[in-house]
Amino acid sequence: MSASAGLGTAAGGLDARVVVERAAFRLDVALAVPAGSTTAVVGPNGAGKSTLLRALAGLAPLTAGRVALDGRVLEDRAGAPRGSPPRAAASASSSRTPALPAPVRAPERRVRAARARRRARGRRRQGARAPRRLGIAHLADRRPAALSGGQSQRVALARALVLEPSLLLLDEPMAALDAGTRLDVRDLLADELLRFGGAAVLVTHDPVDALALADRIQVLEDGRQVQEGAPPRSPRGPRRPTWPGSSA
């Protein structure tokens, strides 16, 4: 499982158009995920699912497109020169504060410091709750190599949630688990996604995971979106199935 915290904090969600070109492959996907909801991205190997997650996380540069989180632009390739670090530029520009008269700056610093202390206390409380809620508090002293697959996934999820991100990216969180552990982790993840207030993007090969965890499903093939919509709430799968390997 991989997770990423976005830069935004206000309510709003993810609004992205991701274009990534590599040799003979082109990914061109639009994705809108409201805060408090989960979108599952499914598709065959090579469809571009992991490339999409890497681009949303800022780990793969956009060829074109735009990524905005909670109304804050993280990357916009419309006017950015090729080869520039768009995430770093966005962070630098957003961290600048306008010049203020001296009498105003000192009180502002005190207010910001107080807010930072409150946020730190909140993170510590969240940091204490998440392991208990996920049933891993007793694993705090174990080395990673001593953890089972299910325990490792719980730890990865707890580490992501402790950050209280605005954007949670989940890459095949149950792919390496046995059937019994998969059911447990899926139920646990469903509960956590209901609590999560940000936007979540789940990449999975398994339609069952998508149906169980997502508010909307987007199907990718060859770097393009071929179907998008709300999942039917029945175990039989989509009414208009274009799942990988199925016929329309």
PDB file of C-alpha atoms in Angstrom:
ATOM      1  CA  MET A   1       0.000   0.000   0.000  1.00  0.00           C
ATOM      2  CA  SER A   2       1.253   3.449  -0.769  1.00  0.00           C
ATOM      3  CA  ALA A   3      -0.218   6.626   0.609  1.00  0.00           C
ATOM      4  CA  SER A   4       0.354  10.280   0.089  1.00  0.00           C
ATOM      5  CA  ALA A   5      -0.683  13.403   1.933  1.00  0.00           C
ATOM      6  CA  GLY A   6      -1.681  16.304  -0.274  1.00  0.00           C
ATOM      7  CA  LEU A   7      -0.894  19.939   0.402  1.00  0.00           C
ATOM      8  CA  GLY A   8      -4.426  21.260   0.795  1.00  0.00           C
ATOM      9  CA  THR A   9      -6.445  21.300   3.974  1.00  0.00           C
ATOM     10  CA  ALA A  10      -9.797  22.910   3.151  1.00  0.00           C
ATOM     11  CA  ALA A  11     -12.881  20.947   2.126  1.00  0.00           C
ATOM     12  CA  GLY A  12     -13.150  20.395  -1.596  1.00  0.00           C
ATOM     13  CA  GLY A  13     -11.347  17.305  -2.840  1.00  0.00           C
ATOM     14  CA  LEU A  14      -9.234  16.344  -5.829  1.00  0.00           C
ATOM     15  CA  ASP A  15      -9.673  17.787  -9.316  1.00  0.00           C
ATOM     16  CA  ALA A  16      -7.107  16.542 -11.819  1.00  0.00           C
ATOM     17  CA  ARG A  17      -6.356  16.079 -15.488  1.00  0.00           C
ATOM     18  CA  VAL A  18      -3.312  13.850 -15.772  1.00  0.00           C
ATOM     19  CA  VAL A  19      -1.375  13.485 -19.026  1.00  0.00           C
ATOM     20  CA  VAL A  20       1.855  11.482 -18.899  1.00  0.00           C
ATOM     21  CA  GLU A  21       3.717  10.416 -22.039  1.00  0.00           C
ATOM     22  CA  ARG A  22       6.392   7.729 -22.059  1.00  0.00           C
ATOM     23  CA  ALA A  23       7.832   6.237 -25.246  1.00  0.00           C
ATOM     24  CA  ALA A  24       4.897   4.379 -26.831  1.00  0.00           C
ATOM     25  CA  PHE A  25       2.493   4.935 -23.896  1.00  0.00           C
ATOM     26  CA  ARG A  26       0.222   7.904 -23.194  1.00  0.00           C
ATOM     27  CA  LEU A  27      -1.946   8.312 -20.098  1.00  0.00           C
ATOM     28  CA  ASP A  28      -4.724  10.890 -20.395  1.00  0.00           C
ATOM     29  CA  VAL A  29      -7.234  10.787 -17.536  1.00  0.00           C
ATOM     30  CA  ALA A  30      -9.543  13.273 -15.837  1.00  0.00           C
ATOM     31  CA  LEU A  31     -10.343  12.557 -12.195  1.00  0.00           C
ATOM     32  CA  ALA A  32     -12.596  14.410  -9.753  1.00  0.00           C
ATOM     33  CA  VAL A  33     -12.898  13.033  -6.219  1.00  0.00           C
ATOM     34  CA  PRO A  34     -14.924  15.051  -3.683  1.00  0.00           C
ATOM     35  CA  ALA A  35     -13.666  15.254  -0.114  1.00  0.00           C
ATOM     36  CA  GLY A  36     -15.062  12.434   1.970  1.00  0.00           C
ATOM     37  CA  SER A  37     -15.388  10.054  -0.975  1.00  0.00           C
ATOM     38  CA  THR A  38     -13.390   7.243  -2.574  1.00  0.00           C
ATOM     39  CA  THR A  39     -12.840   6.580  -6.272  1.00  0.00           C
ATOM     40  CA  ALA A  40     -11.530   3.182  -7.355  1.00  0.00           C
ATOM     41  CA  VAL A  41      -9.413   2.946 -10.498  1.00  0.00           C
ATOM     42  CA  VAL A  42      -9.469  -0.504 -12.090  1.00  0.00           C
ATOM     43  CA  GLY A  43      -8.025  -1.926 -15.278  1.00  0.00           C
ATOM     44  CA  PRO A  44      -5.666  -4.532 -16.704  1.00  0.00           C
ATOM     45  CA  ASN A  45      -1.901  -4.517 -16.262  1.00  0.00           C
ATOM     46  CA  GLY A  46      -0.370  -1.692 -18.259  1.00  0.00           C
ATOM     47  CA  ALA A  47      -3.542   0.412 -18.260  1.00  0.00           C
ATOM     48  CA  GLY A  48      -1.798   3.256 -16.418  1.00  0.00           C
ATOM     49  CA  LYS A  49      -3.215   2.859 -12.916  1.00  0.00           C
ATOM     50  CA  SER A  50       0.061   3.075 -11.011  1.00  0.00           C
ATOM     51  CA  THR A  51       1.324   5.841 -13.305  1.00  0.00           C
ATOM     52  CA  LEU A  52      -1.799   7.818 -12.410  1.00  0.00           C
ATOM     53  CA  LEU A  53      -1.122   7.399  -8.682  1.00  0.00           C
ATOM     54  CA  ARG A  54       2.521   8.389  -9.093  1.00  0.00           C
ATOM     55  CA  ALA A  55       1.503  11.507 -10.991  1.00  0.00           C
ATOM     56  CA  LEU A  56      -1.063  12.456  -8.339  1.00  0.00           C
ATOM     57  CA  ALA A  57       1.616  11.988  -5.662  1.00  0.00           C
ATOM     58  CA  GLY A  58       4.058  14.199  -7.560  1.00  0.00           C
ATOM     59  CA  LEU A  59       6.424  11.299  -8.232  1.00  0.00           C
ATOM     60  CA  ALA A  60       5.863  11.265 -12.000  1.00  0.00           C
ATOM     61  CA  PRO A  61       5.941  14.640 -13.784  1.00  0.00           C
ATOM     62  CA  LEU A  62       2.982  15.605 -15.926  1.00  0.00           C
ATOM     63  CA  THR A  63       3.471  16.078 -19.641  1.00  0.00           C
ATOM     64  CA  ALA A  64       0.315  18.185 -19.602  1.00  0.00           C
ATOM     65  CA  GLY A  65      -2.632  18.722 -17.300  1.00  0.00           C
ATOM     66  CA  ARG A  66      -3.348  20.062 -13.860  1.00  0.00           C
ATOM     67  CA  VAL A  67      -3.684  18.722 -10.307  1.00  0.00           C
ATOM     68  CA  ALA A  68      -5.656  20.701  -7.723  1.00  0.00           C
ATOM     69  CA  LEU A  69      -6.500  19.653  -4.180  1.00  0.00           C
ATOM     70  CA  ASP A  70      -9.075  21.489  -2.080  1.00  0.00           C
ATOM     71  CA  GLY A  71      -8.982  24.353  -4.573  1.00  0.00           C
ATOM     72  CA  ARG A  72      -5.216  24.687  -4.353  1.00  0.00           C
ATOM     73  CA  VAL A  73      -3.231  24.044  -7.523  1.00  0.00           C
ATOM     74  CA  LEU A  74      -0.391  21.602  -6.893  1.00  0.00           C
ATOM     75  CA  GLU A  75       0.747  21.303 -10.481  1.00  0.00           C
ATOM     76  CA  ASP A  76      -0.270  23.035 -13.699  1.00  0.00           C
ATOM     77  CA  ARG A  77       1.618  22.134 -16.832  1.00  0.00           C
ATOM     78  CA  ALA A  78      -0.259  24.585 -19.045  1.00  0.00           C
ATOM     79  CA  GLY A  79       2.376  27.244 -18.516  1.00  0.00           C
ATOM     80  CA  ALA A  80       5.196  25.353 -16.808  1.00  0.00           C
ATOM     81  CA  PRO A  81       8.345  24.683 -18.849  1.00  0.00           C
ATOM     82  CA  ARG A  82       9.279  21.052 -19.458  1.00  0.00           C
ATOM     83  CA  GLY A  83      11.737  19.755 -16.903  1.00  0.00           C
ATOM     84  CA  SER A  84      10.756  22.159 -14.123  1.00  0.00           C
ATOM     85  CA  PRO A  85       9.823  20.693 -10.703  1.00  0.00           C
ATOM     86  CA  PRO A  86       6.129  21.699 -10.544  1.00  0.00           C
ATOM     87  CA  ARG A  87       5.487  20.328  -7.032  1.00  0.00           C
ATOM     88  CA  ALA A  88       8.504  22.178  -5.599  1.00  0.00           C
ATOM     89  CA  ALA A  89       7.469  25.380  -7.364  1.00  0.00           C
ATOM     90  CA  ALA A  90       3.936  25.134  -6.017  1.00  0.00           C
ATOM     91  CA  SER A  91       5.218  24.522  -2.490  1.00  0.00           C
ATOM     92  CA  ALA A  92       7.605  27.444  -2.684  1.00  0.00           C
ATOM     93  CA  SER A  93       5.039  29.876  -4.020  1.00  0.00           C
ATOM     94  CA  SER A  94       2.353  28.808  -1.559  1.00  0.00           C
ATOM     95  CA  SER A  95       4.725  29.174   1.390  1.00  0.00           C
ATOM     96  CA  ARG A  96       5.410  32.831   0.677  1.00  0.00           C
ATOM     97  CA  THR A  97       3.516  35.280   2.870  1.00  0.00           C
ATOM     98  CA  PRO A  98       2.839  38.888   1.871  1.00  0.00           C
ATOM     99  CA  ALA A  99       4.856  41.549   3.601  1.00  0.00           C
ATOM    100  CA  LEU A 100       3.038  42.936   6.631  1.00  0.00           C
ATOM    101  CA  PRO A 101       3.690  45.968   8.805  1.00  0.00           C
ATOM    102  CA  ALA A 102       5.939  45.113  11.758  1.00  0.00           C
ATOM    103  CA  PRO A 103       3.174  45.549  14.382  1.00  0.00           C
ATOM    104  CA  VAL A 104       1.094  42.925  12.570  1.00  0.00           C
ATOM    105  CA  ARG A 105       3.770  40.315  11.943  1.00  0.00           C
ATOM    106  CA  ALA A 106       4.574  39.529  15.594  1.00  0.00           C
ATOM    107  CA  PRO A 107       0.965  38.828  16.678  1.00  0.00           C
ATOM    108  CA  GLU A 108       0.500  36.772  13.521  1.00  0.00           C
ATOM    109  CA  ARG A 109       3.539  34.692  14.412  1.00  0.00           C
ATOM    110  CA  ARG A 110       2.136  34.047  17.886  1.00  0.00           C
ATOM    111  CA  VAL A 111      -1.241  33.029  16.440  1.00  0.00           C
ATOM    112  CA  ARG A 112       0.439  30.718  13.964  1.00  0.00           C
ATOM    113  CA  ALA A 113       2.592  29.185  16.704  1.00  0.00           C
ATOM    114  CA  ALA A 114      -0.491  28.554  18.856  1.00  0.00           C
ATOM    115  CA  ARG A 115      -2.285  26.965  15.914  1.00  0.00           C
ATOM    116  CA  ALA A 116       0.754  24.803  15.179  1.00  0.00           C
ATOM    117  CA  ARG A 117       0.808  23.612  18.811  1.00  0.00           C
ATOM    118  CA  ARG A 118      -2.900  22.728  18.639  1.00  0.00           C
ATOM    119  CA  ARG A 119      -2.376  20.836  15.385  1.00  0.00           C
ATOM    120  CA  ALA A 120       0.586  18.986  16.914  1.00  0.00           C
ATOM    121  CA  ARG A 121      -1.517  17.972  19.929  1.00  0.00           C
ATOM    122  CA  GLY A 122      -4.262  16.791  17.580  1.00  0.00           C
ATOM    123  CA  ARG A 123      -1.782  14.747  15.567  1.00  0.00           C
ATOM    124  CA  ARG A 124      -0.441  13.150  18.753  1.00  0.00           C
ATOM    125  CA  ARG A 125      -3.977  12.201  19.808  1.00  0.00           C
ATOM    126  CA  GLN A 126      -4.707  10.829  16.343  1.00  0.00           C
ATOM    127  CA  GLY A 127      -1.364   9.041  16.394  1.00  0.00           C
ATOM    128  CA  ALA A 128      -2.362   7.296  19.611  1.00  0.00           C
ATOM    129  CA  ARG A 129      -5.874   6.398  18.403  1.00  0.00           C
ATOM    130  CA  ALA A 130      -5.103   5.016  14.954  1.00  0.00           C
ATOM    131  CA  PRO A 131      -2.966   2.033  16.083  1.00  0.00           C
ATOM    132  CA  ARG A 132      -5.567   1.050  18.686  1.00  0.00           C
ATOM    133  CA  ARG A 133      -8.404   1.384  16.192  1.00  0.00           C
ATOM    134  CA  LEU A 134      -6.536  -0.700  13.625  1.00  0.00           C
ATOM    135  CA  GLY A 135      -5.565  -3.341  16.174  1.00  0.00           C
ATOM    136  CA  ILE A 136      -1.804  -2.834  15.911  1.00  0.00           C
ATOM    137  CA  ALA A 137      -0.887  -1.057  19.161  1.00  0.00           C
ATOM    138  CA  HIS A 138       0.805  -4.256  20.368  1.00  0.00           C
ATOM    139  CA  LEU A 139       3.073  -4.267  17.291  1.00  0.00           C
ATOM    140  CA  ALA A 140       4.863  -1.017  18.116  1.00  0.00           C
ATOM    141  CA  ASP A 141       8.141  -2.710  19.083  1.00  0.00           C
ATOM    142  CA  ARG A 142       8.238  -5.304  16.307  1.00  0.00           C
ATOM    143  CA  ARG A 143      10.625  -5.100  13.392  1.00  0.00           C
ATOM    144  CA  PRO A 144       9.005  -4.857   9.923  1.00  0.00           C
ATOM    145  CA  ALA A 145      10.378  -8.269   8.946  1.00  0.00           C
ATOM    146  CA  ALA A 146       8.466  -9.835  11.844  1.00  0.00           C
ATOM    147  CA  LEU A 147       5.072  -8.568  10.653  1.00  0.00           C
ATOM    148  CA  SER A 148       2.597 -10.656   8.680  1.00  0.00           C
ATOM    149  CA  GLY A 149       1.108  -9.366   5.435  1.00  0.00           C
ATOM    150  CA  GLY A 150      -2.080  -8.227   7.133  1.00  0.00           C
ATOM    151  CA  GLN A 151      -0.164  -6.553   9.961  1.00  0.00           C
ATOM    152  CA  SER A 152       2.061  -4.745   7.466  1.00  0.00           C
ATOM    153  CA  GLN A 153      -0.973  -3.397   5.627  1.00  0.00           C
ATOM    154  CA  ARG A 154      -2.536  -2.192   8.873  1.00  0.00           C
ATOM    155  CA  VAL A 155       0.707  -0.447   9.845  1.00  0.00           C
ATOM    156  CA  ALA A 156       0.945   1.217   6.422  1.00  0.00           C
ATOM    157  CA  LEU A 157      -2.636   2.453   6.700  1.00  0.00           C
ATOM    158  CA  ALA A 158      -2.091   3.770  10.229  1.00  0.00           C
ATOM    159  CA  ARG A 159       1.039   5.656   9.144  1.00  0.00           C
ATOM    160  CA  ALA A 160      -0.921   7.302   6.347  1.00  0.00           C
ATOM    161  CA  LEU A 161      -3.943   8.214   8.471  1.00  0.00           C
ATOM    162  CA  VAL A 162      -1.847   9.674  11.302  1.00  0.00           C
ATOM    163  CA  LEU A 163      -0.780  12.414   8.878  1.00  0.00           C
ATOM    164  CA  GLU A 164      -4.439  13.445   8.453  1.00  0.00           C
ATOM    165  CA  PRO A 165      -3.913  13.951   4.717  1.00  0.00           C
ATOM    166  CA  SER A 166      -6.322  15.653   2.349  1.00  0.00           C
ATOM    167  CA  LEU A 167      -5.512  13.010  -0.273  1.00  0.00           C
ATOM    168  CA  LEU A 168      -5.046   9.296   0.383  1.00  0.00           C
ATOM    169  CA  LEU A 169      -3.608   7.136  -2.411  1.00  0.00           C
ATOM    170  CA  LEU A 170      -3.981   3.372  -2.043  1.00  0.00           C
ATOM    171  CA  ASP A 171      -2.094   1.148  -4.500  1.00  0.00           C
ATOM    172  CA  GLU A 172      -3.354  -2.465  -4.500  1.00  0.00           C
ATOM    173  CA  PRO A 173      -3.672  -2.539  -0.683  1.00  0.00           C
ATOM    174  CA  MET A 174      -4.829  -6.177  -0.592  1.00  0.00           C
ATOM    175  CA  ALA A 175      -2.968  -7.685  -3.544  1.00  0.00           C
ATOM    176  CA  ALA A 176      -0.485  -9.762  -1.510  1.00  0.00           C
ATOM    177  CA  LEU A 177      -2.903 -11.014   1.157  1.00  0.00           C
ATOM    178  CA  ASP A 178      -4.425 -14.460   1.535  1.00  0.00           C
ATOM    179  CA  ALA A 179      -8.198 -14.802   1.254  1.00  0.00           C
ATOM    180  CA  GLY A 180      -8.947 -14.681   4.985  1.00  0.00           C
ATOM    181  CA  THR A 181      -6.659 -11.748   5.696  1.00  0.00           C
ATOM    182  CA  ARG A 182      -8.010  -9.927   2.641  1.00  0.00           C
ATOM    183  CA  LEU A 183     -11.541 -10.020   4.063  1.00  0.00           C
ATOM    184  CA  ASP A 184     -10.376  -8.639   7.413  1.00  0.00           C
ATOM    185  CA  VAL A 185      -8.311  -5.852   5.864  1.00  0.00           C
ATOM    186  CA  ARG A 186     -11.098  -4.965   3.418  1.00  0.00           C
ATOM    187  CA  ASP A 187     -13.585  -4.569   6.281  1.00  0.00           C
ATOM    188  CA  LEU A 188     -11.097  -2.513   8.269  1.00  0.00           C
ATOM    189  CA  LEU A 189     -10.297  -0.318   5.271  1.00  0.00           C
ATOM    190  CA  ALA A 190     -13.998   0.218   4.568  1.00  0.00           C
ATOM    191  CA  ASP A 191     -14.480   1.524   8.115  1.00  0.00           C
ATOM    192  CA  GLU A 192     -11.457   3.827   7.857  1.00  0.00           C
ATOM    193  CA  LEU A 193     -12.558   5.252   4.507  1.00  0.00           C
ATOM    194  CA  LEU A 194     -15.958   6.076   6.011  1.00  0.00           C
ATOM    195  CA  ARG A 195     -14.171   8.052   8.742  1.00  0.00           C
ATOM    196  CA  PHE A 196     -11.713   9.692   6.353  1.00  0.00           C
ATOM    197  CA  GLY A 197     -12.592  13.282   5.518  1.00  0.00           C
ATOM    198  CA  GLY A 198     -10.335  13.737   2.505  1.00  0.00           C
ATOM    199  CA  ALA A 199     -10.357  12.420  -1.043  1.00  0.00           C
ATOM    200  CA  ALA A 200      -9.207   8.826  -1.539  1.00  0.00           C
ATOM    201  CA  VAL A 201      -8.071   7.104  -4.735  1.00  0.00           C
ATOM    202  CA  LEU A 202      -7.866   3.307  -4.686  1.00  0.00           C
ATOM    203  CA  VAL A 203      -6.086   1.330  -7.415  1.00  0.00           C
ATOM    204  CA  THR A 204      -7.077  -2.324  -7.568  1.00  0.00           C
ATOM    205  CA  HIS A 205      -7.293  -5.294  -9.929  1.00  0.00           C
ATOM    206  CA  ASP A 206     -10.162  -6.765  -7.917  1.00  0.00           C
ATOM    207  CA  PRO A 207     -13.708  -5.607  -8.800  1.00  0.00           C
ATOM    208  CA  VAL A 208     -14.887  -6.863  -5.402  1.00  0.00           C
ATOM    209  CA  ASP A 209     -12.572  -4.398  -3.646  1.00  0.00           C
ATOM    210  CA  ALA A 210     -13.812  -1.598  -5.886  1.00  0.00           C
ATOM    211  CA  LEU A 211     -17.471  -2.440  -5.271  1.00  0.00           C
ATOM    212  CA  ALA A 212     -16.960  -2.770  -1.507  1.00  0.00           C
ATOM    213  CA  LEU A 213     -14.838   0.324  -0.923  1.00  0.00           C
ATOM    214  CA  ALA A 214     -15.548   2.968  -3.560  1.00  0.00           C
ATOM    215  CA  ASP A 215     -18.247   5.561  -4.118  1.00  0.00           C
ATOM    216  CA  ARG A 216     -17.302   5.733  -7.799  1.00  0.00           C
ATOM    217  CA  ILE A 217     -15.356   3.463 -10.141  1.00  0.00           C
ATOM    218  CA  GLN A 218     -13.215   4.482 -13.083  1.00  0.00           C
ATOM    219  CA  VAL A 219     -12.069   1.840 -15.579  1.00  0.00           C
ATOM    220  CA  LEU A 220      -8.818   2.446 -17.477  1.00  0.00           C
ATOM    221  CA  GLU A 221      -7.601   0.689 -20.600  1.00  0.00           C
ATOM    222  CA  ASP A 222      -4.501   1.673 -22.569  1.00  0.00           C
ATOM    223  CA  GLY A 223      -4.158   4.919 -20.635  1.00  0.00           C
ATOM    224  CA  ARG A 224      -7.726   6.071 -21.260  1.00  0.00           C
ATOM    225  CA  GLN A 225     -10.926   6.106 -19.235  1.00  0.00           C
ATOM    226  CA  VAL A 226     -13.451   3.721 -20.798  1.00  0.00           C
ATOM    227  CA  GLN A 227     -16.099   3.727 -18.053  1.00  0.00           C
ATOM    228  CA  GLU A 228     -16.869   5.811 -14.986  1.00  0.00           C
ATOM    229  CA  GLY A 229     -19.775   5.809 -12.580  1.00  0.00           C
ATOM    230  CA  ALA A 230     -21.218   4.797  -9.226  1.00  0.00           C
ATOM    231  CA  PRO A 231     -20.955   1.074  -8.450  1.00  0.00           C
ATOM    232  CA  PRO A 232     -24.173  -0.943  -8.339  1.00  0.00           C
ATOM    233  CA  ARG A 233     -24.894  -2.102  -4.815  1.00  0.00           C
ATOM    234  CA  SER A 234     -25.241  -5.772  -5.691  1.00  0.00           C
ATOM    235  CA  PRO A 235     -22.693  -8.599  -5.732  1.00  0.00           C
ATOM    236  CA  ARG A 236     -23.220  -9.277  -9.442  1.00  0.00           C
ATOM    237  CA  GLY A 237     -20.952  -6.477 -10.709  1.00  0.00           C
ATOM    238  CA  PRO A 238     -21.601  -3.460 -12.949  1.00  0.00           C
ATOM    239  CA  ARG A 239     -24.784  -3.323 -15.013  1.00  0.00           C
ATOM    240  CA  ARG A 240     -22.726  -2.271 -18.043  1.00  0.00           C
ATOM    241  CA  PRO A 241     -19.570  -4.239 -17.390  1.00  0.00           C
ATOM    242  CA  THR A 242     -16.372  -3.123 -19.039  1.00  0.00           C
ATOM    243  CA  TRP A 243     -14.207  -4.664 -16.354  1.00  0.00           C
ATOM    244  CA  PRO A 244     -10.905  -6.018 -17.625  1.00  0.00           C
ATOM    245  CA  GLY A 245     -11.570  -9.295 -19.397  1.00  0.00           C
ATOM    246  CA  SER A 246     -15.333  -8.799 -19.682  1.00  0.00           C
ATOM    247  CA  SER A 247     -17.388  -7.966 -22.739  1.00  0.00           C
ATOM    248  CA  ALA A 248     -19.519  -4.852 -23.065  1.00  0.00           C
TER     249      ALA A 248
END
